[in-house]
């Protein structure tokens, strides 16, 4: 690639400072986890009351 490891790290940190984001997208979730995250995001945007009794806890 023609760059040293320290230069590559410096370039990455410079990119992060300029753009306020990583230069790559993290994809560490499985498909099931991604579905769960979407459900959670939707429910956080549209919360509904939940009835729970002490016996159910």
PDB file of C-alpha atoms in Angstrom, residues 5-51:
ATOM      1  CA  UNK A   5       1.551   1.429   9.990  1.00  0.00           C
ATOM      2  CA  UNK A   6       2.054   4.666  11.934  1.00  0.00           C
ATOM      3  CA  UNK A   7       1.181   6.746   8.861  1.00  0.00           C
ATOM      4  CA  UNK A   8      -1.926   4.639   8.246  1.00  0.00           C
ATOM      5  CA  UNK A   9      -3.019   5.187  11.857  1.00  0.00           C
ATOM      6  CA  UNK A  10      -2.372   8.924  11.566  1.00  0.00           C
ATOM      7  CA  UNK A  11      -4.446   9.077   8.366  1.00  0.00           C
ATOM      8  CA  UNK A  12      -7.291   7.185  10.021  1.00  0.00           C
ATOM      9  CA  UNK A  13      -7.266   9.484  13.068  1.00  0.00           C
ATOM     10  CA  UNK A  14      -7.175  12.526  10.790  1.00  0.00           C
ATOM     11  CA  UNK A  15     -10.196  11.183   8.888  1.00  0.00           C
ATOM     12  CA  UNK A  16     -12.078  10.638  12.161  1.00  0.00           C
ATOM     13  CA  UNK A  17     -11.256  14.172  13.343  1.00  0.00           C
ATOM     14  CA  UNK A  18     -12.380  15.731  10.041  1.00  0.00           C
ATOM     15  CA  UNK A  19     -15.548  13.659   9.517  1.00  0.00           C
ATOM     16  CA  UNK A  20     -16.510  12.731  13.101  1.00  0.00           C
ATOM     17  CA  UNK A  21     -17.023   9.102  12.104  1.00  0.00           C
ATOM     18  CA  UNK A  22     -15.010   5.990  11.383  1.00  0.00           C
ATOM     19  CA  UNK A  23     -13.764   5.448   7.822  1.00  0.00           C
ATOM     20  CA  UNK A  24     -15.538   2.090   7.734  1.00  0.00           C
ATOM     21  CA  UNK A  25     -18.866   0.639   8.806  1.00  0.00           C
ATOM     22  CA  UNK A  26     -18.931  -1.793  11.689  1.00  0.00           C
ATOM     23  CA  UNK A  27     -20.891  -4.982  11.026  1.00  0.00           C
ATOM     24  CA  UNK A  28     -20.470  -7.151  14.068  1.00  0.00           C
ATOM     25  CA  UNK A  29     -24.120  -8.175  14.440  1.00  0.00           C
ATOM     26  CA  UNK A  30     -25.629 -11.424  13.293  1.00  0.00           C
ATOM     27  CA  UNK A  31     -28.860 -11.270  11.289  1.00  0.00           C
ATOM     28  CA  UNK A  32     -30.878 -12.163  14.403  1.00  0.00           C
ATOM     29  CA  UNK A  33     -29.155  -9.435  16.411  1.00  0.00           C
ATOM     30  CA  UNK A  34     -29.788  -6.880  13.674  1.00  0.00           C
ATOM     31  CA  UNK A  35     -33.505  -7.732  13.694  1.00  0.00           C
ATOM     32  CA  UNK A  36     -33.587  -7.355  17.472  1.00  0.00           C
ATOM     33  CA  UNK A  37     -31.853  -3.969  17.273  1.00  0.00           C
ATOM     34  CA  UNK A  38     -34.440  -2.758  14.746  1.00  0.00           C
ATOM     35  CA  UNK A  39     -37.292  -3.900  17.027  1.00  0.00           C
ATOM     36  CA  UNK A  40     -35.729  -2.092  19.984  1.00  0.00           C
ATOM     37  CA  UNK A  41     -35.226   1.110  17.973  1.00  0.00           C
ATOM     38  CA  UNK A  42     -38.846   1.024  16.809  1.00  0.00           C
ATOM     39  CA  UNK A  43     -40.160   0.439  20.327  1.00  0.00           C
ATOM     40  CA  UNK A  44     -38.007   3.250  21.718  1.00  0.00           C
ATOM     41  CA  UNK A  45     -39.467   5.617  19.122  1.00  0.00           C
ATOM     42  CA  UNK A  46     -43.043   4.459  19.814  1.00  0.00           C
ATOM     43  CA  UNK A  47     -43.217   3.393  23.479  1.00  0.00           C
ATOM     44  CA  UNK A  48     -46.369   1.713  24.771  1.00  0.00           C
ATOM     45  CA  UNK A  49     -47.353   1.115  28.394  1.00  0.00           C
ATOM     46  CA  UNK A  50     -46.582  -2.295  29.840  1.00  0.00           C
ATOM     47  CA  UNK A  51     -48.618  -3.747  32.677  1.00  0.00           C
TER      48      UNK A  51
END
